[in-house]
XYZ file of C-alpha atoms in Angstrom:
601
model
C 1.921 -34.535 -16.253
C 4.049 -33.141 -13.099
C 2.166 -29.378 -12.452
C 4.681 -27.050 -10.766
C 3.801 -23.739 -8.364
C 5.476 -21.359 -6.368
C 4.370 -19.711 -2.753
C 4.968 -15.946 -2.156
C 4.401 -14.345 1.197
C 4.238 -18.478 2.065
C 4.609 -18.843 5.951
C 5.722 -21.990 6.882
C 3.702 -23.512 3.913
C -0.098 -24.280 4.629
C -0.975 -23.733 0.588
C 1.441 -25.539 -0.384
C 0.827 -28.496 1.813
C -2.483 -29.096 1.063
C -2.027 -28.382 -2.537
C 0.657 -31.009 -2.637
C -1.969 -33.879 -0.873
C -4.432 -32.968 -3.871
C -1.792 -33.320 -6.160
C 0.553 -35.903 -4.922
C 3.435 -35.415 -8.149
C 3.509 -31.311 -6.791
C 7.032 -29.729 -7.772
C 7.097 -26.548 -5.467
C 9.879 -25.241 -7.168
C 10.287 -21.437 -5.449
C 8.931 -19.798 -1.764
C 9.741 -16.547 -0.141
C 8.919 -15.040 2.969
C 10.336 -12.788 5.520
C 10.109 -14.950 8.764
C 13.362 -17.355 8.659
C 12.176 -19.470 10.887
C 8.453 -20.354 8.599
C 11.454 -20.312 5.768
C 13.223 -23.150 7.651
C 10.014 -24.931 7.997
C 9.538 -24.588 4.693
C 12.490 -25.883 3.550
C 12.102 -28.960 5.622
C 8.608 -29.582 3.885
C 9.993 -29.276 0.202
C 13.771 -29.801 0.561
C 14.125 -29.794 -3.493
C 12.572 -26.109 -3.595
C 14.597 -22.629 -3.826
C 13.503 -21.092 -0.708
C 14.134 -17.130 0.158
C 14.121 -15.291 3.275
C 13.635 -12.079 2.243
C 12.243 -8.824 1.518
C 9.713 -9.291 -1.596
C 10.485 -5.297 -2.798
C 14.203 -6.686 -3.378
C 13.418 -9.671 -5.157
C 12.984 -10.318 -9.382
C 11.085 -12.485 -11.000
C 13.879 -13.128 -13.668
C 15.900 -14.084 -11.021
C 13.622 -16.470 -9.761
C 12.835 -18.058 -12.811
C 16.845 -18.505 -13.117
C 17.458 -19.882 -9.714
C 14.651 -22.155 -9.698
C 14.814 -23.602 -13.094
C 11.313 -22.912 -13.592
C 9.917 -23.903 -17.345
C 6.211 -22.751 -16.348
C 3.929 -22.071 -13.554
C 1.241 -24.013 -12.670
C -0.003 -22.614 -8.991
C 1.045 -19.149 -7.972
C 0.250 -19.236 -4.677
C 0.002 -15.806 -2.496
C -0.466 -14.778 1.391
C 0.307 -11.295 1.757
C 0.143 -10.235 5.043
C -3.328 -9.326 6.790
C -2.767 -6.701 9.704
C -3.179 -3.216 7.500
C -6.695 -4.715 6.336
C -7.833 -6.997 9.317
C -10.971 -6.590 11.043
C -8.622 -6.182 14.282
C -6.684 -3.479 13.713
C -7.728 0.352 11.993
C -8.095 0.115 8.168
C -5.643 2.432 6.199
C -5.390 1.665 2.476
C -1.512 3.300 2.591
C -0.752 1.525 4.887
C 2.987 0.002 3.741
C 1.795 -3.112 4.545
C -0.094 -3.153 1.147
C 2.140 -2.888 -0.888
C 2.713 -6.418 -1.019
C -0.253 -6.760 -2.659
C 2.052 -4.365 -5.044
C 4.803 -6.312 -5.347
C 2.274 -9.690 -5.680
C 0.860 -7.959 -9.031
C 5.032 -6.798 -10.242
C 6.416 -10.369 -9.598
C 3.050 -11.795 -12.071
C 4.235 -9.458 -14.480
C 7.886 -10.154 -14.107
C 6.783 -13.912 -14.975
C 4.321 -13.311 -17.419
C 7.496 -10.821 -19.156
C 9.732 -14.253 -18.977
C 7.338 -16.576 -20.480
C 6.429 -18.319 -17.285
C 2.855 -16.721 -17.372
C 0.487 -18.869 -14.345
C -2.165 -20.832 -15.376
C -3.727 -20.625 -11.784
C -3.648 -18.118 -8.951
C -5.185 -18.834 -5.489
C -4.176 -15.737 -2.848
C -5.823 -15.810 0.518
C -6.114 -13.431 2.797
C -8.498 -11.746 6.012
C -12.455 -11.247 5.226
C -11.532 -7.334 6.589
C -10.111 -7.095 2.524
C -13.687 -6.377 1.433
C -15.220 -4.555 4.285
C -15.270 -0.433 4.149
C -12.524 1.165 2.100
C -10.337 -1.831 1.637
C -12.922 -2.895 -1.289
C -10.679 -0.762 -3.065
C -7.935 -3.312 -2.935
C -10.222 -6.182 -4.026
C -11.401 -4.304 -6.914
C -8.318 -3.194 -7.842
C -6.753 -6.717 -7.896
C -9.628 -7.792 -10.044
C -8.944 -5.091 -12.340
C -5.216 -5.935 -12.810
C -6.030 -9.430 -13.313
C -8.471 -9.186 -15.844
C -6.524 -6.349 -17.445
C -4.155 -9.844 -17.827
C -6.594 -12.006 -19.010
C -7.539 -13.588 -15.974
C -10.708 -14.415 -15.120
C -11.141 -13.943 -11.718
C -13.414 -14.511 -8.656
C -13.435 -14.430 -4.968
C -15.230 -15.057 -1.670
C -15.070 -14.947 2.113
C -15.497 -18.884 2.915
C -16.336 -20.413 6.431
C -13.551 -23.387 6.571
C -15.453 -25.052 9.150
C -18.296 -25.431 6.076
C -15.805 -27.827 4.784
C -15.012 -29.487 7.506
C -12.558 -27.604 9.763
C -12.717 -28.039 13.117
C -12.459 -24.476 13.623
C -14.593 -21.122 12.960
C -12.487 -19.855 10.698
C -13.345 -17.019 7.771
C -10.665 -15.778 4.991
C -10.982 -13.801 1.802
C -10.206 -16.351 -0.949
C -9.167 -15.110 -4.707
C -8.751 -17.244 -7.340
C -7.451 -16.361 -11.264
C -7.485 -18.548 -14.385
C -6.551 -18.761 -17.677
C -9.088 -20.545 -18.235
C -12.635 -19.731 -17.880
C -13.471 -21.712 -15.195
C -16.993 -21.768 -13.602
C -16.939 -19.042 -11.154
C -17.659 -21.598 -8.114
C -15.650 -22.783 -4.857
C -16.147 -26.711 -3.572
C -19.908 -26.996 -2.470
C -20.072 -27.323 1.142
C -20.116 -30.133 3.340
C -20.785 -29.332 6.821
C -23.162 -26.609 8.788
C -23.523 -25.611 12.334
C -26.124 -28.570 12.703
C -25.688 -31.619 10.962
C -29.337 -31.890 8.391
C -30.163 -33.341 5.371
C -26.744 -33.146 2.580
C -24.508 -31.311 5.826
C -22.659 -33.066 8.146
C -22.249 -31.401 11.982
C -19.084 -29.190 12.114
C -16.035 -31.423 13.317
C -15.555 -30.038 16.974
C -12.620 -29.522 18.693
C -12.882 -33.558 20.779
C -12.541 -35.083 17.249
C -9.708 -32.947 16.254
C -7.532 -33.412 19.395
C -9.070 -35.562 21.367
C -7.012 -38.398 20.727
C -3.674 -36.436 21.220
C -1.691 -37.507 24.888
C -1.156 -34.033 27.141
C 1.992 -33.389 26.993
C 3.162 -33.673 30.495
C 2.643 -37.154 30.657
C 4.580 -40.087 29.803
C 2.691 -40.478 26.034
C 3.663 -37.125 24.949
C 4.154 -37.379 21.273
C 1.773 -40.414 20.445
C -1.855 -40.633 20.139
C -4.377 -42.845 21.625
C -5.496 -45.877 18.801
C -9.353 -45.137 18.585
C -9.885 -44.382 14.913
C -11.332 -41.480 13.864
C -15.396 -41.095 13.318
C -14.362 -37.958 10.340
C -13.183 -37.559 7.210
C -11.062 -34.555 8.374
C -9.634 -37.210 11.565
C -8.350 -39.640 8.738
C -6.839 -36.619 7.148
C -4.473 -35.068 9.655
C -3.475 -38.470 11.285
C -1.867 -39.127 8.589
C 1.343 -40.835 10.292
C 1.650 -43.953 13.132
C 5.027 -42.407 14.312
C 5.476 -39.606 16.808
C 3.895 -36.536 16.540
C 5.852 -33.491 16.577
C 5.586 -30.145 18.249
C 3.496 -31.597 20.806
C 4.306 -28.850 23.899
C 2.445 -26.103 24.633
C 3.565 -22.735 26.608
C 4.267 -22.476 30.403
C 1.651 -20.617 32.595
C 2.100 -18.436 35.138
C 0.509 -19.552 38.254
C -1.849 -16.375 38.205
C -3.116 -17.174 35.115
C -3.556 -20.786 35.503
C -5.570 -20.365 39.096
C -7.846 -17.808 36.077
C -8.861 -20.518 34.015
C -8.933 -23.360 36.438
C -12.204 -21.679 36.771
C -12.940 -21.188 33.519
C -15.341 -23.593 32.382
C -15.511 -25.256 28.344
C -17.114 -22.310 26.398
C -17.019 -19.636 29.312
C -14.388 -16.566 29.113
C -12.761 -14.268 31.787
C -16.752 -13.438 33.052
C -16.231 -16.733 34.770
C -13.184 -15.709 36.703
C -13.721 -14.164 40.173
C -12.920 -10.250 39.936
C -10.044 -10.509 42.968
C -8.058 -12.960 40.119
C -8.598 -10.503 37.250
C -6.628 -7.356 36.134
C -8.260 -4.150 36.970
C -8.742 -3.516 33.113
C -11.954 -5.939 33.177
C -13.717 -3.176 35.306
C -13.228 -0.803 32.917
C -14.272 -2.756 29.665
C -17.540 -3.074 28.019
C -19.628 -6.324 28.869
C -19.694 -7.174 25.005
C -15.943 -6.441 24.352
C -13.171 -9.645 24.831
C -15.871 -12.423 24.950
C -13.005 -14.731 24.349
C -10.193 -13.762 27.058
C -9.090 -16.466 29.157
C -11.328 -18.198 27.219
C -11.699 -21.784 27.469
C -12.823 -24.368 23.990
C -15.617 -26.313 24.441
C -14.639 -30.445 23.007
C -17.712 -30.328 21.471
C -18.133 -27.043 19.119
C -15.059 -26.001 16.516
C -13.091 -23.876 17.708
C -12.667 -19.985 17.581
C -10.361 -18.771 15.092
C -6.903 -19.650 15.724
C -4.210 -16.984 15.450
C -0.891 -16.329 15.780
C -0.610 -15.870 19.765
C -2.714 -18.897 20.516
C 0.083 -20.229 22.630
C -1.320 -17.377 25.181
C -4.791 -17.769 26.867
C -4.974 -14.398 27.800
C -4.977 -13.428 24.333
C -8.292 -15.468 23.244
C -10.416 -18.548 23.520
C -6.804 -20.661 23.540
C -7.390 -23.081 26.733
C -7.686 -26.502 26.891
C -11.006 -28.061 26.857
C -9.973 -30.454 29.781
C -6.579 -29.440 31.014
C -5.492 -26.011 32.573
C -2.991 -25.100 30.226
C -2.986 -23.377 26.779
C -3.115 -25.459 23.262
C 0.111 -27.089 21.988
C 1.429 -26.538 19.321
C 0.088 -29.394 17.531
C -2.796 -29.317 18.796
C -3.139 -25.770 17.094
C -2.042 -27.605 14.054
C -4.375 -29.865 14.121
C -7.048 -27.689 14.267
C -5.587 -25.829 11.317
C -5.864 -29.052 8.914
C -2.028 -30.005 9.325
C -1.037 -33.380 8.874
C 1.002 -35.081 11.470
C 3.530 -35.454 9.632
C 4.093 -31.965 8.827
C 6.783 -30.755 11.262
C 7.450 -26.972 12.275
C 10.827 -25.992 13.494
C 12.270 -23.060 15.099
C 11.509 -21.577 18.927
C 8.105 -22.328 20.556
C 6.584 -18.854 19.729
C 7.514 -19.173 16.339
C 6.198 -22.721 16.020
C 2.845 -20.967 17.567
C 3.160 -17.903 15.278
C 3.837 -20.022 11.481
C 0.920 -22.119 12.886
C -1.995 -19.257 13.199
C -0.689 -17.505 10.233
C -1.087 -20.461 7.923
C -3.340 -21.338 5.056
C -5.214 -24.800 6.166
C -3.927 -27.584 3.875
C -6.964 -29.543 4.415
C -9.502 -26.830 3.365
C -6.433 -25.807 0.490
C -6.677 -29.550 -0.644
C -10.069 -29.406 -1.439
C -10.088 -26.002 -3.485
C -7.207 -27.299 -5.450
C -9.155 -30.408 -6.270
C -12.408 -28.800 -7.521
C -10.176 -26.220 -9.542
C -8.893 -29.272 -10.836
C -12.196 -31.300 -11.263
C -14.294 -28.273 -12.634
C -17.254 -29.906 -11.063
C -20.380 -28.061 -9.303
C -19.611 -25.841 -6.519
C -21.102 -23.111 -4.693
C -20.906 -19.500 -6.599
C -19.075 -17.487 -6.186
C -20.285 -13.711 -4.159
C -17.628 -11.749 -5.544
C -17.121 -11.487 -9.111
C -16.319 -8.055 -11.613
C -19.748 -8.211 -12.971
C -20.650 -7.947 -9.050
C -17.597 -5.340 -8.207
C -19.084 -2.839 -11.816
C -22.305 -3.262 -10.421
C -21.707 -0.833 -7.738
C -23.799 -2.648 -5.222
C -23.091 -3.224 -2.097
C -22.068 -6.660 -1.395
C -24.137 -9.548 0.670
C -23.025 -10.070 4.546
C -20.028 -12.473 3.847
C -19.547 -14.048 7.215
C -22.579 -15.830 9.080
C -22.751 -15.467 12.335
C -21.677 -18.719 14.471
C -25.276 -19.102 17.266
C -24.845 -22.452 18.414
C -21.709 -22.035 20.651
C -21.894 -24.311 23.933
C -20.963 -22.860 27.324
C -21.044 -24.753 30.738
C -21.288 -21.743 32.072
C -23.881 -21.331 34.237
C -24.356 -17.342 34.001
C -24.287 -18.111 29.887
C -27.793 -18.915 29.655
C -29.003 -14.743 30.427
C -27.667 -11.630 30.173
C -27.046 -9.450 27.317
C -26.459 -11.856 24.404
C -23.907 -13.860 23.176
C -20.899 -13.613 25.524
C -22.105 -10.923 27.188
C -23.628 -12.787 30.392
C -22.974 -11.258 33.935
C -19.318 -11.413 35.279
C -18.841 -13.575 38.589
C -18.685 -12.042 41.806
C -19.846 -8.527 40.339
C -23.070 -8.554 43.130
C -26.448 -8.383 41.445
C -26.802 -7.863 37.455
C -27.853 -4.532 36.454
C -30.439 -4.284 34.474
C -30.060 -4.984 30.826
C -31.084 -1.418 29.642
C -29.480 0.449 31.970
C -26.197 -1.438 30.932
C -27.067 -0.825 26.598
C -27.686 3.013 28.109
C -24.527 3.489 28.906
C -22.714 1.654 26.176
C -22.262 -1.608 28.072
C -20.095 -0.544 30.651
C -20.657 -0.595 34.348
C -19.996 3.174 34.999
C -20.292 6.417 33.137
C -17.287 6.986 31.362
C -16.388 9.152 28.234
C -15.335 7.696 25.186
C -11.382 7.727 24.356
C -11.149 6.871 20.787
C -9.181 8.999 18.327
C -10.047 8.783 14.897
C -9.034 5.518 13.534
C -7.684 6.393 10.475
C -5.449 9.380 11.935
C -3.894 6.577 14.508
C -3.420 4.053 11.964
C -1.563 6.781 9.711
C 0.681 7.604 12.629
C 1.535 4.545 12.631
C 2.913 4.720 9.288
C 6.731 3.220 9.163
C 7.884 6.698 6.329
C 6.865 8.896 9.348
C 9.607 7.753 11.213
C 11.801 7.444 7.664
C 14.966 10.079 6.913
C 12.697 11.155 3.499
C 14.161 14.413 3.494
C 17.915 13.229 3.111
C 17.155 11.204 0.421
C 15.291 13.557 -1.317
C 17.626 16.169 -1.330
C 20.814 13.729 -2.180
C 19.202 12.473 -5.196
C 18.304 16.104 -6.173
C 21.820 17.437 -5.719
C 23.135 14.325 -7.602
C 20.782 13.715 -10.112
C 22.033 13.654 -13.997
C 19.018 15.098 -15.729
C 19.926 13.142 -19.234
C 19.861 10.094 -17.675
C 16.971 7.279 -17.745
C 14.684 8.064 -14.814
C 14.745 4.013 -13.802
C 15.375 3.704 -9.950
C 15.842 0.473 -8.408
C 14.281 -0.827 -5.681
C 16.901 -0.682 -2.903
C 15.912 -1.237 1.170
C 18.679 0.428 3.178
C 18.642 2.218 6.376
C 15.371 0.961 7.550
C 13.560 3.205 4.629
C 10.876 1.197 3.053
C 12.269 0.303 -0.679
C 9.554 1.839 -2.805
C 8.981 5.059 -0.489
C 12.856 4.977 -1.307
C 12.660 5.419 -4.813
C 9.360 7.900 -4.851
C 11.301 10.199 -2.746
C 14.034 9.913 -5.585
C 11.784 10.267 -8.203
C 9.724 13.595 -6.622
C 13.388 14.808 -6.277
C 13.983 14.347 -9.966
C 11.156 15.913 -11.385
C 11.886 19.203 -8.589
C 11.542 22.502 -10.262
C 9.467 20.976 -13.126
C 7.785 23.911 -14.785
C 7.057 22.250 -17.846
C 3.671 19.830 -17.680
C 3.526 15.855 -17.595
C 0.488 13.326 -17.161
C 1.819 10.144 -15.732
C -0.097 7.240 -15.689
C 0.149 5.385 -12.344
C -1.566 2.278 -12.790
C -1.217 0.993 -9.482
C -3.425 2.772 -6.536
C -0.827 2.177 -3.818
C 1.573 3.948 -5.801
C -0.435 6.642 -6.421
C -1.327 6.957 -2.845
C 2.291 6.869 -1.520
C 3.462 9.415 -3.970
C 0.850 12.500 -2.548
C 1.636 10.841 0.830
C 5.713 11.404 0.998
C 5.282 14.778 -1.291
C 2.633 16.115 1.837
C 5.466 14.547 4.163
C 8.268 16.389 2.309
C 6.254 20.130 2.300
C 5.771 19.981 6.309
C 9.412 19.116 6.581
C 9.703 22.507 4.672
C 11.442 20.938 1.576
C 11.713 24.187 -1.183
C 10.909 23.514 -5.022
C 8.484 20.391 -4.709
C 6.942 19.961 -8.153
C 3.273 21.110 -8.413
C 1.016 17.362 -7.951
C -2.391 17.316 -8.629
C -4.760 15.100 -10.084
C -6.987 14.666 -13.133
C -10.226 13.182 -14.290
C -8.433 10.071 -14.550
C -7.885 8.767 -11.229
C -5.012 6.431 -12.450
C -3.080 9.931 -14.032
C -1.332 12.212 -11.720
C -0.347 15.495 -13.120
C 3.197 17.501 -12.468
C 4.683 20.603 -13.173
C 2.384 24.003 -14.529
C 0.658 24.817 -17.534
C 0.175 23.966 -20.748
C 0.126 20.653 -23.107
C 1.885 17.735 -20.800
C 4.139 15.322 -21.865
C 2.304 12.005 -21.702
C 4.639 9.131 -18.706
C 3.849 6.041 -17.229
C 5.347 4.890 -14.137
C 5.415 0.899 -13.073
C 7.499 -1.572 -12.107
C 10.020 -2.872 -14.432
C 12.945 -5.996 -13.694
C 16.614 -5.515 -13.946
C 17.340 -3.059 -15.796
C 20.895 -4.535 -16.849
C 23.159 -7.714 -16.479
C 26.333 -5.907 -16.805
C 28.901 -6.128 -14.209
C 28.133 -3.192 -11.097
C 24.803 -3.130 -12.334
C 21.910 -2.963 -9.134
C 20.164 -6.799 -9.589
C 17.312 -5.477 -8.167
C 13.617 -4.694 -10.036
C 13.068 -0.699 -10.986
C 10.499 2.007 -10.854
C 10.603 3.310 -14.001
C 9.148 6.566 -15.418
C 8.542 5.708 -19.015
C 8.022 9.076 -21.084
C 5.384 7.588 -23.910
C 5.013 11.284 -25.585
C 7.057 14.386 -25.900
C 4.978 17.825 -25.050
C 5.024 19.803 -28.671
C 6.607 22.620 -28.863
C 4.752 25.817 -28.923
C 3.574 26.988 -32.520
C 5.661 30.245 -33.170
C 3.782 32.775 -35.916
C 5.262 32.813 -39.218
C 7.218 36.336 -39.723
C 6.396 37.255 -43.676
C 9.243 39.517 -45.218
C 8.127 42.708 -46.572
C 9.998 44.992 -48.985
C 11.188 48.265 -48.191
């Protein structure tokens, strides 16, 4: 029987792909992202799907389901975007960024409310989602899930374990209608290759074969076959290879790594060739810049500026020049066959931001299978238990380096820069935080720069706020749809309206806010609003409930809820876009007024 899925926040289409090798009769019927040029990628993967480019706030399930002709959901596939929660930026759980994880949860619903419930949900997304305060996130997904009847589990899986040639660690989430054991494929391969483990595939079997581009076999590959099962896998085609070039250098920074050897970093580049930054940075920060892959261990992780070597362990094994594109590919599990169009950068950029299809292949087969696999770490019995949870990523130790200043110093990627004069010793340099020279620290507090980073700083708020409250027809539904315009966010749009709205409100109402984000953004833009000086802001403070926000003064509240609803209407003028919707589920009573008794005169 054909199985059918759709791919939100989809890139160029990594789930997809490999979920379409483990199930070769794969209808992807619906995609949407925001990047047109993954969206024309996309579309040249799975020509007979409806693919969007656009903003996920504006977009309806009912809509979807319409468009697409979709008569049920198999595979909901989900990538929301990783930089508010990754281990490389500051983590900020209002960050607007997260709300896609919002708008993930309203689009399930949306399909559920059509009759197109998924059977199966895989999202993926960085291992930073379950470090700190982002556990929040994870926990709330699970609880949303289960709330609708999922069951639901979740890890942070090494794909080189399964045979990626490449060190690469993601959150993975998976939901089923069925109670499925709780497990993820057992793994194949480990760091050395012993007893039921196979070596990790290094970075020679993965590309080696592949001509450099600036000669005259650009776009084939040499004929040796392939020693792995992951080789047989992305050479999948005898025909040219696409998106074989890789980005220019600039002379400086190709005389840097021509002396760069295979697993050494910018430590191996004499100090005249180097920016002045590298005096000023600690010996265990940027082990990877100007880095150079060694053929023989997987590579780092790839990302989305691997195209640049200055950015990370992105050179050539061999040649002085940074990875092509499909060399990149390759090393993220794409077949050769799978073509990306669009400018160089954004060939580079769908590339790191992808899901691999070959490690996506073999989840999708053991959901299939429901054979043994390895258990799963994160689970809700695991999330109630209030325990803190096991380390999830192990610690790579047998990187190779040629270089010969790797093998002392101050631990891994740490060693002695060249042409620096004598080493220092080792505790003088951990005295003073790794740095060559005294130096205070410069940090601001990380959550107070990621908040200032915060796109509804820079949004008109006020204006809105005080339109809606001069325009505002009090009798009327409070349902306000989700509309993007003039670079305001769409839901920080319609919580602006909806604090306007409920301006002035003396009498009391508890309103349910299921969804965290939601909850967050509404204290957020009302705190925004007061140091703006905006007059009559209704009273906000919270109860014992952490999902219920209370409004307004005194007394017995009127009970609300406030969530996500579709179109409100299909009559002509109508906005065809989903709604927040404040849903009042109980009237306050009216106050008991003592009975007068009539006396005689």
């Amino acid at each position: 029987m054909t199985q059918t899925a759709i791919d939100l926040y989809s890139g160029c289409g990594g789930m997809s792909a490999g979920a379409a090798v483990a199930i070769p009769d794969l209808q992807v019927k619906w995609a949407l992202d925001i990047d047109r040029h993954a969206v024309a990628t996309f579309r040249k993967a799975h020509p007979d799907a409806i693919v969007d480019c656009d903003d996920v706030s504006l977009v309806s399930a009912s809509d979807v389901v319409s468009r697409a002709g979709i008569d049920g959901i198999d595979w909901f596939f989900a990538g929301p975007t990783c930089q508010a929660v990754s281990t490389m930026g500051v983590f900020h759980l209002e960050d607007p960024r997260n709300a896609l994880f919002v708008h993930f949860i309203r689009l399930l619903d949306g399909f559920t409310d059509a009759g197109k419930k998924p059977r199966r949900i895989v999202m993926e997304n960085v291992p930073g989602v379950v470090y700190g305060r982002n556990l929040v996130i994870v926990k709330e997904l699970f609880r949303l899930l289960e709330e609708r009847g999922y069951h639901v589990f979740a890890d942070v899986v090494n794909m080189a374990d399964y045979g990626l040639p490449q060190l690469r660690n993601r959150f993975i989430l998976v939901a089923t209608l069925e109670n499925v054991p709780a497990t993820f494929p057992k793994r194949t391969h480990a760091p050395v290759g012993e007893g039921d483990y196979e070596e990790f595939v290094s970075v020679s079997e993965a590309i080696g074969d592949l001509f450099d581009p600036s000669s005259a076999e650009a776009g084939s590959a040499q004929a040796d076959a392939f020693r792995s099962e992951f080789g047989r896998f992305v050479r999948n085609t005898p025909g040219r290879i696409p998106n074989q070039h890789a980005n220019e250098l600039s002379e400086i920074n190709r005389k840097r790594i021509s002396h760069v050897p295979q697993g050494g970093s910018w430590k191996d580049v004499p100090p005249e060739l180097l920016p002045d930054r590298f005096r000023r940075v600690r010996l265990t920060d940027y082990a990877t810049l100007y880095g150079r892959l060694h053929e023989r261990s997987p590579s780092y992780t790839i990302t989305a500026g691997f195209g640049n070597v200055t950015s990370g362990c992105f050179a050539h094994p061999i040649h002085d020049r940074a990875l092509t594109v499909r060399e990149g590919a390759r090393l993220q599990g794409f077949q050769d066959s799978f073509e990306f169009t669009g400018p160089r950068n954004a060939q580079y950029r769908q590339v790191g931001n992808a899901v691999p299809p070959y490690f996506m292949a073999q989840l999708v087969r053991h959901l299939l299978d429901g054979g043994d696999g390895e258990p799963a770490r994160i689970t809700g019995e695991v999330l109630a238990s209030g325990k803190k949870l096991p380390s999830m990523v192990r610690r790579f130790m047998e990187k190779r380096n040629d270089s010969t200043r790797a093998k002392s110093g101050y631990g891994a990627g740490t060693y002695w820069p060249a042409g620096w004069g004598e080493p220092i010793a080792a505790d003088a340099i951990t005295a003073n935080g790794y740095r060559l020279t005294e130096m205070p620290f410069r940090y601001r507090r990380r959550d107070e720069w990621r908040v200032s980073r915060d796109k509804f700083l820079n949004q008109d708020i006020g204006r809105i706020y005080s339109e809606t409250r001069d325009s505002f027809d009090p009798e009327r539904e409070i349902a306000l749809p989700l509309v993007k315009k003039d670079g305001v966010d769409a839901i920080d749009r319609s919580v602006a309206q909806l604090l306007a709205i409920l301006s002035d409100r003396t009498a009391p109402m508890e309103i349910e806010v299921p969804v965290r984000y939601l909850r967050s953004r509404i204290q957020l833009i009302r705190g925004k609003l007061f140091e703006l000086g905006i007059r009559g802001l209704v009273d906000l403070t919270g109860t014992d409930d952490e999902a219920v926000l209370r409004v307004g003064g005194q007394g017995i509240p009127a009970l609300a809820k406030l969530d996500f609803a579709e179109p409100m209407s299909s009559s002509e003028g109508a906005v065809r876009a989903p709604h927040l919707v404040l849903d009042i589920l109980r009237i306050a009573p009216r106050p008991k007024r003592e009975k007068r008794v009539a006396t005689s005169a």
